[in-house]
Each structure stands twice: as structure tokens, then as C-alpha cells.
Tab-separated table of C-alpha atoms in Angstrom:
chain	number	residue	atom	x	y	z
A	274	MET	CA	-37.870	9.618	17.405
A	275	ARG	CA	-39.474	6.966	15.247
A	276	SER	CA	-40.211	3.658	16.871
A	277	PHE	CA	-38.212	0.700	15.622
A	278	ALA	CA	-41.423	-0.829	14.293
A	279	ASP	CA	-41.764	2.208	12.057
A	280	GLN	CA	-38.132	1.969	11.024
A	281	THR	CA	-38.442	-1.623	9.910
A	282	GLN	CA	-40.975	-0.603	7.292
A	283	ARG	CA	-38.162	1.120	5.451
A	284	PRO	CA	-36.298	-0.660	2.658
A	285	ALA	CA	-32.892	-1.553	3.919
A	286	ALA	CA	-31.659	-5.030	3.818
A	287	VAL	CA	-29.050	-7.571	3.355
A	288	ASN	CA	-26.423	-7.532	6.068
A	289	ARG	CA	-22.856	-7.546	4.740
A	290	SER	CA	-20.320	-7.447	7.537
A	291	ASP	CA	-17.163	-9.295	8.339
A	292	ARG	CA	-17.814	-9.468	12.071
A	293	PRO	CA	-17.450	-12.974	13.506
A	294	ASP	CA	-20.642	-12.695	15.540
A	295	ILE	CA	-22.620	-12.229	12.331
A	296	LYS	CA	-20.965	-15.334	10.935
A	297	THR	CA	-19.344	-13.772	7.933
A	298	ALA	CA	-15.694	-13.475	8.969
A	299	ASN	CA	-15.037	-17.101	8.089
A	300	VAL	CA	-16.935	-17.070	4.806
A	301	PRO	CA	-14.683	-18.885	2.311
A	302	PHE	CA	-13.826	-17.658	-1.153
A	303	SER	CA	-15.816	-19.135	-3.983
A	304	ALA	CA	-13.790	-20.818	-6.741
A	305	THR	CA	-14.161	-17.718	-8.909
A	306	GLU	CA	-13.126	-15.382	-6.090
A	307	ARG	CA	-10.118	-17.543	-5.271
A	308	ARG	CA	-9.046	-17.497	-8.903
A	309	ALA	CA	-9.586	-13.747	-9.223
A	310	THR	CA	-7.717	-12.902	-6.023
A	311	ALA	CA	-4.785	-15.174	-6.860
A	312	GLY	CA	-4.550	-13.791	-10.390
A	313	LEU	CA	-4.721	-10.133	-9.366
A	314	ALA	CA	-2.231	-10.682	-6.539
A	315	ALA	CA	0.128	-12.287	-9.073
A	316	ILE	CA	-0.231	-9.340	-11.477
A	317	PHE	CA	0.312	-6.819	-8.712
A	318	SER	CA	3.273	-8.632	-7.180
A	319	THR	CA	5.106	-9.325	-10.437
A	320	ARG	CA	4.821	-5.677	-11.427
A	321	MET	CA	6.135	-4.509	-8.049
A	322	LEU	CA	8.875	-7.146	-8.187
A	323	GLY	CA	10.036	-5.583	-11.440
A	324	LEU	CA	10.126	-2.137	-9.838
A	325	PHE	CA	11.906	-3.321	-6.674
A	326	MET	CA	14.590	-5.606	-8.151
A	327	VAL	CA	16.896	-2.706	-8.966
A	328	LEU	CA	16.843	-1.352	-5.398
A	329	PRO	CA	19.571	-3.586	-3.913
A	330	VAL	CA	21.857	-3.437	-6.969
A	331	PHE	CA	21.498	-0.271	-9.017
A	332	ALA	CA	23.920	1.808	-6.946
A	333	LEU	CA	26.581	-0.862	-7.477
A	334	TYR	CA	26.367	-1.086	-11.253
A	335	ALA	CA	25.075	2.321	-12.346
A	336	HIS	CA	28.601	3.739	-12.585
A	337	GLU	CA	28.973	1.696	-15.764
A	338	LEU	CA	26.367	3.885	-17.460
A	339	PRO	CA	27.579	7.028	-19.280
A	340	GLY	CA	26.630	10.226	-17.486
A	341	ALA	CA	26.003	8.540	-14.145
A	342	THR	CA	26.376	10.707	-11.043
A	343	PRO	CA	25.210	9.899	-7.506
A	344	MET	CA	22.299	12.318	-7.876
A	345	LEU	CA	21.159	10.840	-11.188
A	346	VAL	CA	21.498	7.323	-9.760
A	347	GLY	CA	19.137	8.312	-6.948
A	348	LEU	CA	16.752	9.888	-9.445
A	349	ALA	CA	16.743	6.703	-11.520
A	350	ILE	CA	15.940	4.619	-8.449
A	351	GLY	CA	12.982	6.776	-7.416
A	352	ALA	CA	11.715	8.117	-10.764
A	353	TYR	CA	8.867	5.614	-10.966
A	354	GLY	CA	7.316	7.078	-7.825
A	355	LEU	CA	6.491	10.467	-9.334
A	356	THR	CA	4.516	9.191	-12.308
A	357	GLN	CA	2.920	6.436	-10.227
A	358	ALA	CA	1.733	8.963	-7.640
A	359	PHE	CA	0.080	11.316	-10.097
A	360	LEU	CA	-1.495	8.762	-12.419
A	361	GLN	CA	-2.881	6.037	-10.188
A	362	ILE	CA	-6.019	7.935	-9.091
A	363	PRO	CA	-6.821	9.262	-12.621
A	364	LEU	CA	-6.385	5.763	-14.080
A	365	GLY	CA	-8.629	4.375	-11.365
A	366	LEU	CA	-11.313	6.879	-12.304
A	367	LEU	CA	-10.799	6.109	-16.001
A	368	SER	CA	-11.460	2.437	-15.290
A	369	ASP	CA	-14.924	3.401	-14.018
A	370	ARG	CA	-15.692	4.653	-17.523
A	371	ILE	CA	-13.994	2.211	-19.893
A	372	GLY	CA	-13.629	-0.888	-17.724
A	373	ARG	CA	-10.982	-2.333	-15.416
A	374	LYS	CA	-9.270	-4.793	-17.742
A	375	PRO	CA	-8.612	-2.346	-20.597
A	376	VAL	CA	-6.883	0.032	-18.161
A	377	ILE	CA	-4.826	-2.791	-16.625
A	378	TYR	CA	-3.789	-3.995	-20.094
A	379	GLY	CA	-2.820	-0.428	-20.942
A	380	GLY	CA	-0.880	-0.001	-17.717
A	381	LEU	CA	1.034	-3.237	-18.224
A	382	THR	CA	1.816	-2.209	-21.800
A	383	VAL	CA	3.222	1.100	-20.595
A	384	PHE	CA	5.179	-0.763	-17.912
A	385	LEU	CA	6.551	-3.073	-20.632
A	386	LEU	CA	7.568	-0.064	-22.739
A	387	GLY	CA	9.363	1.561	-19.795
A	388	SER	CA	11.198	-1.677	-19.051
A	389	LEU	CA	12.362	-1.924	-22.664
A	390	VAL	CA	13.571	1.693	-22.668
A	391	ALA	CA	15.583	1.023	-19.499
A	392	ALA	CA	16.917	-2.317	-20.823
A	393	LEU	CA	18.165	-0.693	-24.036
A	394	ALA	CA	19.478	2.437	-22.314
A	395	ASP	CA	22.966	3.557	-23.208
A	396	SER	CA	23.077	6.309	-20.570
A	397	ILE	CA	21.718	7.047	-17.128
A	398	HIS	CA	19.275	9.533	-18.642
A	399	TRP	CA	17.516	6.826	-20.640
A	400	VAL	CA	17.261	4.663	-17.527
A	401	ILE	CA	15.602	7.565	-15.704
A	402	LEU	CA	13.143	7.946	-18.580
A	403	GLY	CA	12.452	4.212	-18.586
A	404	ARG	CA	11.800	4.160	-14.843
A	405	ALA	CA	9.437	7.142	-15.147
A	406	ILE	CA	7.548	5.349	-17.935
A	407	GLN	CA	7.361	2.209	-15.783
A	408	GLY	CA	5.646	4.233	-13.065
A	409	SER	CA	3.178	5.617	-15.605
A	410	GLY	CA	1.619	2.171	-15.838
A	411	ALA	CA	-0.042	2.929	-12.514
A	412	ILE	CA	-2.552	0.118	-12.077
A	413	ALA	CA	-2.639	-0.147	-8.273
A	414	ALA	CA	-6.016	1.556	-7.816
A	415	VAL	CA	-7.521	-0.268	-10.799
A	416	THR	CA	-6.356	-3.639	-9.474
A	417	VAL	CA	-8.005	-2.932	-6.127
A	418	ALA	CA	-11.206	-1.848	-7.893
A	419	LEU	CA	-11.266	-5.043	-9.983
A	420	THR	CA	-10.717	-7.077	-6.822
A	421	ALA	CA	-13.777	-5.358	-5.375
A	422	ASP	CA	-15.796	-6.113	-8.525
A	423	LEU	CA	-14.923	-9.808	-8.373
A	424	THR	CA	-15.461	-10.470	-4.658
A	425	ARG	CA	-18.459	-10.411	-2.380
A	426	ASP	CA	-18.483	-7.925	0.478
A	427	GLU	CA	-18.057	-10.742	3.006
A	428	VAL	CA	-14.627	-11.651	1.583
A	429	ARG	CA	-13.623	-8.382	-0.080
A	430	THR	CA	-11.427	-7.166	2.747
A	431	LYS	CA	-9.670	-10.524	2.822
A	432	GLY	CA	-9.160	-10.424	-0.946
A	433	MET	CA	-7.681	-6.939	-0.908
A	434	ALA	CA	-5.458	-7.911	2.028
A	435	ILE	CA	-4.043	-10.804	-0.016
A	436	VAL	CA	-3.286	-8.440	-2.884
A	437	GLY	CA	-1.607	-6.065	-0.431
A	438	VAL	CA	0.468	-8.783	1.233
A	439	SER	CA	1.738	-9.859	-2.173
A	440	VAL	CA	3.567	-6.518	-2.414
A	441	ALA	CA	5.469	-7.230	0.813
A	442	PHE	CA	6.548	-10.598	-0.579
A	443	SER	CA	7.647	-8.885	-3.794
A	444	PHE	CA	9.845	-6.480	-1.844
A	445	ALA	CA	11.448	-9.328	0.109
A	446	ALA	CA	11.951	-11.437	-3.018
A	447	ALA	CA	13.481	-8.494	-4.893
A	448	LEU	CA	16.160	-8.013	-2.241
A	449	VAL	CA	17.084	-11.693	-2.386
A	450	ILE	CA	17.065	-12.364	-6.137
A	451	GLY	CA	18.168	-8.927	-7.372
A	452	PRO	CA	21.898	-9.236	-6.476
A	453	PRO	CA	22.603	-12.593	-8.201
A	454	LEU	CA	20.522	-11.622	-11.241
A	455	ALA	CA	22.430	-8.366	-11.617
A	456	ARG	CA	25.738	-10.203	-11.356
A	457	TRP	CA	24.765	-12.805	-13.937
A	458	PHE	CA	22.857	-10.647	-16.427
A	459	GLY	CA	23.671	-7.058	-15.542
A	460	ILE	CA	21.236	-4.217	-14.883
A	461	ALA	CA	19.951	-4.480	-18.454
A	462	GLY	CA	19.115	-8.121	-17.792
A	463	ILE	CA	16.962	-7.145	-14.810
A	464	PHE	CA	15.017	-4.737	-17.000
A	465	TRP	CA	14.572	-7.429	-19.661
A	466	LEU	CA	13.201	-9.727	-16.962
A	467	THR	CA	10.906	-6.923	-15.818
A	468	ALA	CA	9.574	-6.629	-19.373
A	469	ALA	CA	8.919	-10.377	-19.377
A	470	LEU	CA	7.032	-10.030	-16.086
A	471	ALA	CA	4.773	-7.436	-17.723
A	472	VAL	CA	3.919	-9.927	-20.478
A	473	ILE	CA	3.258	-12.626	-17.862
A	474	GLY	CA	0.919	-10.190	-16.117
A	475	MET	CA	-1.055	-9.698	-19.336
A	476	LEU	CA	-1.371	-13.462	-19.795
A	477	ILE	CA	-2.605	-13.872	-16.223
A	478	LEU	CA	-5.150	-11.105	-16.782
A	479	ALA	CA	-6.362	-12.779	-19.975
A	480	TYR	CA	-6.486	-16.405	-18.879
A	481	VAL	CA	-6.752	-16.447	-15.080
A	482	VAL	CA	-8.639	-13.337	-13.928
A	483	PRO	CA	-12.370	-13.610	-14.723
A	484	ASP	CA	-14.302	-10.808	-16.369
A	485	PRO	CA	-16.571	-9.041	-13.875
A	486	ASP	CA	-20.311	-9.224	-14.523
A	487	ARG	CA	-20.281	-5.473	-14.136
A	488	SER	CA	-17.959	-2.806	-12.766
A	489	THR	CA	-19.464	-0.577	-10.122
A	490	MET	CA	-18.218	2.129	-7.803
A	491	HIS	CA	-17.014	0.825	-4.430
A	492	ARG	CA	-16.426	3.782	-2.152
A	493	ASP	CA	-14.530	1.703	0.366
A	494	ALA	CA	-12.163	0.394	-2.324
A	495	GLN	CA	-11.574	3.258	-4.778
A	496	PRO	CA	-11.300	7.067	-4.808
A	497	VAL	CA	-14.247	9.408	-5.339
A	498	LEU	CA	-13.471	12.880	-6.701
A	499	SER	CA	-15.987	14.633	-4.469
A	500	GLN	CA	-14.297	13.211	-1.363
A	501	LEU	CA	-10.738	14.322	-2.175
A	502	THR	CA	-10.903	17.702	-0.432
A	503	GLY	CA	-12.304	16.227	2.763
A	504	ALA	CA	-9.644	13.503	2.873
A	505	LEU	CA	-6.827	15.958	2.151
A	506	THR	CA	-7.886	18.322	4.945
A	507	HIS	CA	-8.626	15.676	7.595
A	508	PRO	CA	-5.970	16.287	10.320
A	509	THR	CA	-5.402	12.634	11.220
A	510	LEU	CA	-5.411	11.399	7.631
A	511	LEU	CA	-3.001	14.170	6.655
A	512	ARG	CA	-0.538	13.089	9.351
A	513	LEU	CA	-0.825	9.471	8.253
A	514	ASP	CA	-0.182	10.524	4.639
A	515	LEU	CA	2.925	12.397	5.763
A	516	ALA	CA	3.999	9.377	7.821
A	517	ILE	CA	3.922	6.995	4.844
A	518	PHE	CA	5.601	9.707	2.740
A	519	LEU	CA	8.472	9.945	5.234
A	520	LEU	CA	8.725	6.168	5.569
A	521	HIS	CA	9.229	5.623	1.851
A	522	LEU	CA	11.459	8.677	1.516
A	523	THR	CA	13.708	7.144	4.179
A	524	MET	CA	13.679	3.635	2.711
A	525	VAL	CA	14.372	4.620	-0.895
A	526	SER	CA	17.111	7.075	0.098
A	527	LEU	CA	18.620	4.232	2.145
A	528	PHE	CA	18.981	2.042	-0.951
A	529	VAL	CA	20.828	4.789	-2.800
A	530	VAL	CA	23.867	3.984	-0.620
A	531	LEU	CA	23.165	0.768	1.327
A	532	PRO	CA	24.489	-1.566	-1.404
A	533	LEU	CA	27.721	0.441	-1.392
A	534	SER	CA	28.050	0.067	2.373
A	535	VAL	CA	27.424	-3.678	2.241
A	536	GLU	CA	30.078	-4.097	-0.434
A	537	SER	CA	32.533	-1.905	1.492
A	538	ALA	CA	31.915	-4.043	4.586
A	539	GLY	CA	33.331	-7.017	2.709
A	540	LEU	CA	30.393	-8.809	1.061
A	541	ALA	CA	30.671	-9.279	-2.700
A	542	ALA	CA	27.777	-7.904	-4.741
A	543	ILE	CA	26.558	-11.338	-5.859
A	544	ASP	CA	26.380	-12.460	-2.229
A	545	HIS	CA	24.284	-9.586	-0.865
A	546	TRP	CA	21.269	-11.910	-0.767
A	547	GLN	CA	23.047	-13.805	2.017
A	548	LEU	CA	22.634	-10.693	4.146
A	549	TYR	CA	19.141	-9.718	3.049
A	550	LEU	CA	17.485	-13.129	3.394
A	551	PRO	CA	18.136	-13.724	7.125
A	552	VAL	CA	17.630	-10.030	7.881
A	553	ILE	CA	14.183	-10.026	6.284
A	554	LEU	CA	13.115	-13.242	8.014
A	555	LEU	CA	14.245	-11.963	11.418
A	556	ALA	CA	12.591	-8.588	10.764
A	557	ILE	CA	9.246	-10.256	10.067
A	558	LEU	CA	9.470	-12.221	13.314
A	559	ALA	CA	10.518	-9.117	15.243
A	560	MET	CA	7.634	-6.957	14.053
A	561	VAL	CA	4.799	-9.406	14.846
A	562	PRO	CA	4.597	-8.696	18.631
A	563	PHE	CA	4.421	-4.971	17.986
A	564	VAL	CA	1.626	-5.375	15.436
A	565	VAL	CA	-0.283	-7.306	18.104
A	566	LEU	CA	0.337	-4.554	20.657
A	567	ALA	CA	-0.853	-1.881	18.227
A	568	GLU	CA	-3.872	-3.691	16.762
A	569	ARG	CA	-5.075	-5.898	19.634
A	570	GLN	CA	-4.045	-3.876	22.681
A	571	GLY	CA	-4.801	-0.407	21.327
A	572	LEU	CA	-1.237	0.843	21.853
A	573	GLU	CA	-0.845	2.451	18.437
A	574	ARG	CA	0.677	5.715	19.679
A	575	PRO	CA	3.477	4.246	21.843
A	576	VAL	CA	4.238	1.609	19.204
A	577	LEU	CA	4.448	4.226	16.447
A	578	LEU	CA	6.477	6.696	18.496
A	579	GLY	CA	8.830	3.993	19.714
A	580	SER	CA	9.274	2.709	16.158
A	581	VAL	CA	10.129	6.134	14.789
A	582	VAL	CA	12.650	6.756	17.561
A	583	ALA	CA	14.185	3.315	16.930
A	584	LEU	CA	14.347	4.017	13.193
A	585	GLY	CA	16.183	7.285	13.802
A	586	LEU	CA	18.666	5.570	16.106
A	587	ALA	CA	19.163	2.764	13.564
A	588	MET	CA	19.944	5.309	10.853
A	589	LEU	CA	22.500	6.935	13.157
A	590	GLY	CA	23.932	3.484	13.748
A	591	LEU	CA	24.252	2.871	10.003
A	592	HIS	CA	26.134	6.161	9.733
A	593	ALA	CA	28.530	5.169	12.510
A	594	PHE	CA	29.080	1.475	11.751
A	595	ASP	CA	28.597	1.085	8.008
A	596	ASP	CA	31.983	-0.626	7.708
A	597	SER	CA	30.964	-3.586	9.887
A	598	LEU	CA	28.923	-6.334	8.273
A	599	TRP	CA	27.612	-7.624	11.597
A	600	ALA	CA	26.571	-4.121	12.666
A	601	LEU	CA	24.835	-3.608	9.335
A	602	ALA	CA	22.965	-6.887	9.719
A	603	ILE	CA	21.719	-6.073	13.239
A	604	LEU	CA	20.704	-2.537	12.316
A	605	LEU	CA	18.957	-3.668	9.137
A	606	VAL	CA	16.851	-6.135	11.135
A	607	ALA	CA	15.577	-3.125	13.102
A	608	VAL	CA	15.066	-0.995	9.984
A	609	PHE	CA	13.155	-3.667	8.042
A	610	ALA	CA	11.118	-4.677	11.105
A	611	ILE	CA	10.020	-1.058	11.538
A	612	PHE	CA	9.295	-0.735	7.834
A	613	ASN	CA	7.093	-3.861	7.866
A	614	LEU	CA	5.412	-2.727	11.074
A	615	MET	CA	4.574	0.679	9.625
A	616	GLU	CA	3.337	-0.903	6.395
A	617	ALA	CA	0.854	-2.900	8.498
A	618	VAL	CA	-0.230	-0.327	11.101
A	619	LEU	CA	-0.439	2.893	9.077
A	620	PRO	CA	-2.991	1.608	6.496
A	621	SER	CA	-5.047	0.186	9.370
A	622	LEU	CA	-5.131	3.617	10.986
A	623	VAL	CA	-6.137	5.217	7.673
A	624	SER	CA	-9.031	2.781	7.456
A	625	LYS	CA	-10.114	3.661	10.995
A	626	ALA	CA	-9.760	7.418	10.483
A	627	ALA	CA	-11.543	7.658	7.119
A	628	ARG	CA	-15.209	8.510	7.242
A	629	ALA	CA	-17.804	5.908	6.365
A	630	GLY	CA	-17.846	5.382	2.619
A	631	ALA	CA	-14.581	7.287	2.111
A	632	ARG	CA	-11.936	4.641	2.800
A	633	GLY	CA	-11.144	4.209	-0.911
A	634	THR	CA	-10.422	7.909	-1.325
A	635	ALA	CA	-8.328	8.043	1.833
A	636	MET	CA	-6.301	5.015	0.767
A	637	GLY	CA	-5.800	6.450	-2.735
A	638	ILE	CA	-4.261	9.633	-1.333
A	639	PHE	CA	-2.238	7.602	1.177
A	640	SER	CA	-0.822	5.468	-1.632
A	641	SER	CA	0.026	8.540	-3.715
A	642	ALA	CA	1.883	10.035	-0.741
A	643	GLN	CA	3.863	6.800	-0.496
A	644	PHE	CA	5.003	7.025	-4.117
A	645	ILE	CA	5.884	10.710	-3.871
A	646	GLY	CA	8.023	9.765	-0.880
A	647	ALA	CA	9.777	7.115	-2.965
A	648	PHE	CA	10.521	9.659	-5.707
A	649	LEU	CA	11.848	12.330	-3.340
A	650	GLY	CA	13.766	9.707	-1.376
A	651	GLY	CA	15.709	8.752	-4.461
A	652	LEU	CA	16.271	12.372	-5.451
A	653	LEU	CA	17.257	13.556	-1.958
A	654	GLY	CA	19.398	10.507	-1.297
A	655	GLY	CA	21.255	10.956	-4.581
A	656	TRP	CA	21.782	14.686	-4.038
A	657	THR	CA	23.028	14.139	-0.472
A	658	HIS	CA	25.384	11.389	-1.635
A	659	GLN	CA	26.788	13.654	-4.339
A	660	GLN	CA	27.191	16.714	-2.137
A	661	PHE	CA	28.223	15.261	1.221
A	662	GLY	CA	29.161	11.623	0.700
A	663	ALA	CA	27.410	8.293	1.141
A	664	ASP	CA	27.453	8.333	4.958
A	665	ALA	CA	25.479	11.581	5.011
A	666	VAL	CA	22.455	9.840	3.470
A	667	TYR	CA	21.931	7.906	6.686
A	668	LEU	CA	21.787	11.211	8.550
A	669	VAL	CA	18.937	12.270	6.270
A	670	GLY	CA	16.966	9.305	7.607
A	671	ALA	CA	17.774	10.280	11.184
A	672	LEU	CA	16.662	13.890	10.604
A	673	THR	CA	13.500	12.687	8.909
A	674	SER	CA	12.667	10.738	12.051
A	675	LEU	CA	12.678	13.961	14.089
A	676	ILE	CA	9.968	15.418	11.836
A	677	TRP	CA	8.070	12.158	12.045
A	678	ILE	CA	8.127	12.133	15.859
A	679	GLY	CA	6.416	15.522	15.849
A	680	LEU	CA	3.699	14.221	13.516
A	681	MET	CA	2.973	11.138	15.612
A	682	ALA	CA	3.062	13.000	18.924
A	683	THR	CA	0.434	15.515	17.795
A	684	MET	CA	-1.833	13.075	15.932
A	685	ALA	CA	-5.251	12.262	17.363
A	686	MET	CA	-5.654	8.495	17.254
A	687	PRO	CA	-8.832	7.418	15.452
A	688	GLU	CA	-11.575	5.612	17.312
A	689	ASN	CA	-11.510	1.838	17.098
A	690	LEU	CA	-14.699	1.544	15.055
A	691	THR	CA	-15.782	-1.357	12.857
A	692	ARG	CA	-16.819	-0.852	9.236
A	693	HIS	CA	-20.082	-2.446	8.197
A	694	VAL	CA	-22.055	-2.549	4.957
A	695	LEU	CA	-25.784	-3.000	4.384
A	696	THR	CA	-27.150	-3.738	0.933
A	697	LEU	CA	-30.333	-1.796	0.283
A	698	ALA	CA	-33.261	-3.839	-1.016
A	699	ALA	CA	-34.733	-0.765	-2.711
A	700	SER	CA	-34.294	2.980	-2.872
A	701	PRO	CA	-35.404	4.653	0.371
A	702	LYS	CA	-38.780	6.349	0.064
A	703	ASP	CA	-37.583	9.311	2.096
A	704	GLY	CA	-34.225	9.443	0.324
A	705	ALA	CA	-30.752	8.850	1.668
A	706	PRO	CA	-30.905	11.354	4.581
A	707	GLY	CA	-34.004	9.673	5.961
A	708	LEU	CA	-32.462	6.222	6.000
A	709	GLU	CA	-29.169	7.556	7.340
A	710	GLN	CA	-30.998	9.013	10.333
A	711	LEU	CA	-32.831	5.738	10.943
A	712	LEU	CA	-29.510	3.916	10.985
A	713	LEU	CA	-27.939	6.498	13.288
A	714	ASP	CA	-30.789	5.898	15.706
A	715	VAL	CA	-29.520	2.346	16.219
A	716	PRO	CA	-27.327	2.399	19.366
A	717	GLY	CA	-23.647	2.039	18.479
A	718	VAL	CA	-23.918	3.298	14.879
A	719	LYS	CA	-21.579	6.293	14.766
A	720	GLU	CA	-21.595	7.107	11.055
A	721	ALA	CA	-23.923	6.180	8.213
A	722	VAL	CA	-23.579	7.082	4.543
A	723	ILE	CA	-26.069	5.969	1.917
A	724	ALA	CA	-24.674	5.371	-1.567
A	725	LEU	CA	-27.777	5.155	-3.748
A	726	ASP	CA	-25.713	4.510	-6.893
A	727	GLU	CA	-24.202	1.421	-5.238
A	728	GLY	CA	-27.377	0.403	-3.421
A	729	VAL	CA	-25.560	0.140	-0.079
A	730	ALA	CA	-25.221	1.857	3.262
A	731	TYR	CA	-21.708	2.303	4.687
A	732	LEU	CA	-21.537	2.276	8.468
A	733	LYS	CA	-18.947	2.798	11.170
A	734	VAL	CA	-20.006	1.217	14.428
A	735	ASP	CA	-18.750	0.829	17.979
A	736	SER	CA	-18.928	-2.938	18.426
A	737	ARG	CA	-18.917	-2.559	22.215
A	738	GLN	CA	-22.130	-0.526	22.208
A	739	LEU	CA	-23.891	-1.678	19.062
A	740	ASP	CA	-27.192	-3.470	19.356
A	741	TRP	CA	-26.325	-6.127	16.771
A	742	ALA	CA	-29.668	-7.889	17.115
A	743	ARG	CA	-31.495	-4.666	16.361
A	744	LEU	CA	-29.263	-3.933	13.371
A	745	GLN	CA	-29.761	-7.471	12.046
A	746	THR	CA	-33.517	-7.104	12.397
A	747	PHE	CA	-33.308	-3.810	10.583
A	748	ALA	CA	-31.179	-5.374	7.846
A	749	ALA	CA	-33.614	-8.243	7.400
A	750	SER	CA	-36.632	-5.961	7.090
A	751	THR	CA	-38.149	-5.035	3.745
């Protein structure tokens, strides 16, 4: 083995980690980064708000559309998921070639077109087409990539987290504002508002989001074609992909019939927000302790298994007590708490399970699985409603939980390793394999991948064993 004195003659370099003991976790955003993150979060959230606003209301008003059947209503609710799933990775890769902003402008334009088609629809079939076109403006991966371009490594994770959290707020806001908007302006009015949100997104992109100095590949933030096979065949990642697929299948199928149950329980359509608002707030409070148990105490498996069991029981409860508003409220607190919990814990596990330098690819596949779940949830929920009645849709969620329990019970939990990035001062003289081996020789470094095109080294380290002083010395060497 080479001595460390020999190793420090190699070109490696600037330390870029978000560990507190390296004094980067509390690095503040620069003014430009703050502006970029806020602008991209606004674009992302307004687009998702437009997609989500129909969830709590479409089943109530769709019968007014010619040709509407329960199955086609479900298909209209979930249609965006199919096109979103299949186009987001290709559009992300396209942005590497022609630039991030042109692809985002294009995606928002397509989203605008889909909204207009749905707003002008005179039958359920045109609404389905409009929703599918909306999903074709799949800018999720490109937005994440642009966030990476416009933020330093020290704050990049924080920036992407803000963009991600904005989606959760969009979902909550959609449930609250969707019912009164639909009552006042109709379903067409919601789609007109969605079109306006697309225009607002373009204005934010033009006047708020800065232009990046250059767009580069960020393997921890965006997919890489050569890594797709490895991510798709990784046993733990595959189970996590199926988990998010089942979660969104369950949630979207739920909204095919939930508005009908709430109305049947005695709450007028315009007042549904009075149920959703307190339920969402209580659900957020309820899920926090379990996130702490999973993330801080290392109890991911029992938290996940317990959540899936609770979700299945809640779905059975919705089947049994869907005529009681109080029962619906209590059960929905559990359902939304579990949904929020899973939305926090599952991506964290994907990040831990993905190999060094492959998190972007793993997250791209994970996100696609989520959207496929949304599409099939709408389709399956609508078909079940049509064939067996609205109550049967809740049983679909309960049966889905049985499959999910098997996935979680047999999944190997990923090691609790920390991701770390080193910027290379120059190309290694012995090439990437030589520098990778030097990094692996540092105690506590479990994985090392050199990305010469990015000029960085991606690491996964065990913070309990890592010799941080030695790694810092190595990073500071030239």
C-alpha cells in the first residue's frame, strides 16, 4: 500500500461536503443561489399545483362531461402520470445537449397546451388527452439539473430539498383551494387557471431564475444512461421503486372515489376544504415523530412496515365507514400522515442505497415509478369503481398494502453512509482507477467514483469510522 505521503502528491483537492464537522452544513445561500432556488421551487410547485387541483374535485363534476364513465374519469385523473414517467428522463438528457432553460420553456409550453385542451374540452376524451399532454411537459429532472447548475455543492442538497418540499405544499394547497375553485368556476375554470400558472412559470424562468454560467453533468442530481441497468437491477432500489409505485397507485385511486364519499357523508362539494385543511395539518404533525424514528434512530424497517400495515387498515376503515364524516376525517389523518412519511423516508433510502455517483439515476427511475403508479392508480381505481362500485376502490388500497408488506419485509436496508464530494484540482496522472484506490485506502471510505468529465470524486463514507483529518489533508493536497 502506498504511504499517505505518496498519496498526497496526487492531484485531488477541494473538499465539498455538507458534514457539520467540516463546517459546510451551515453554509448560507448566496443571493444568486437564493434567487435561483426560490424561482425554480416556484416553477415546480405551480406546475404541480395545476396537476393536483383536479384531484379533490374531478370525480364530483366529471359526470357533466359527455361520455364520462367511472373508468374514464379515473383515466383522466391519472393520465398525466404515463407521459410524465416516460418523458422526464429523456428530457433531462436533452437538456444536457441544448440547455436547461430551452427544455423548461418547451415543457411549460406543452403543459400550457394540455391545459388549454382540457379547458376547452367538450367530452371526457378531450380531458384525457389534455391531461396526457400536460404530463408530456415533464420538466422535473431538468429543474433538478438546473438547480444543480446554479448552486454550489455545499448548498446543493439544501436547494434540491427546497424544490422537493415545494411539491408537498402544492399537494396540500391543491386539496384546500381545488373544491371552492371548482364550485365557482367549474372544472374548465381550474384548467384555465392551470394554463395561467404555466405562463407565470415562464415569466419566473425569464425574470427570476438566473442563467447558469455553464450546464454540466451532475451524477448525483441527474440520470446517466450508462447507469440505468445497474439501478434497475439493484435489489434494494427495485423494492423502493415498487414502494413509491404502490404508494402513488393507492393515493390516486383513492381520489377517484374519495370526493364522492365525502359528499355522501354530508359535506357539500364547496366545503370539502374544511375537511382537508385540518386533516393535512394534523397529518403533518403526526408524521414528524416517525420521520425522526426512521432517520435519527435507524428504525426504517419497523417504521415502514408499521406504516404499510396502518395504511391497509385505514383503507379497510374507509371501506367500512365511508358514510361517516368523522370517521373519514380520522382515517384520512392516518392516510395523509403515512403518505407524507413515505414521501420523506423512501427518497432518503434511495439516496442511501444508490452507489456513489449514481444517485441522480436512481432518483430518476424512482420518480418515473411514482408517475407510473399515479397513472395506473387512476386507471385501476376507475375500472374498479365501474365494475364493483365506489367502496371496492378502498379494498384495492388494502390489497395493495399486502403486496407492499412483502416488499418491505424482504428488503435489505441500506447502510447509513454519508455522501461526500471532492473537487479534483487536475486530472489524475494515473487515471481515475488510481485515484479511486487512493481514496479507498482512507479508513471509512466505502465507495469512490471518479467523474473526470465533472472534475469530481463521489464518495460514500462511514462517518463513524472515517479519518476526516486524513481526508481533509488529502483534499487540500495538490
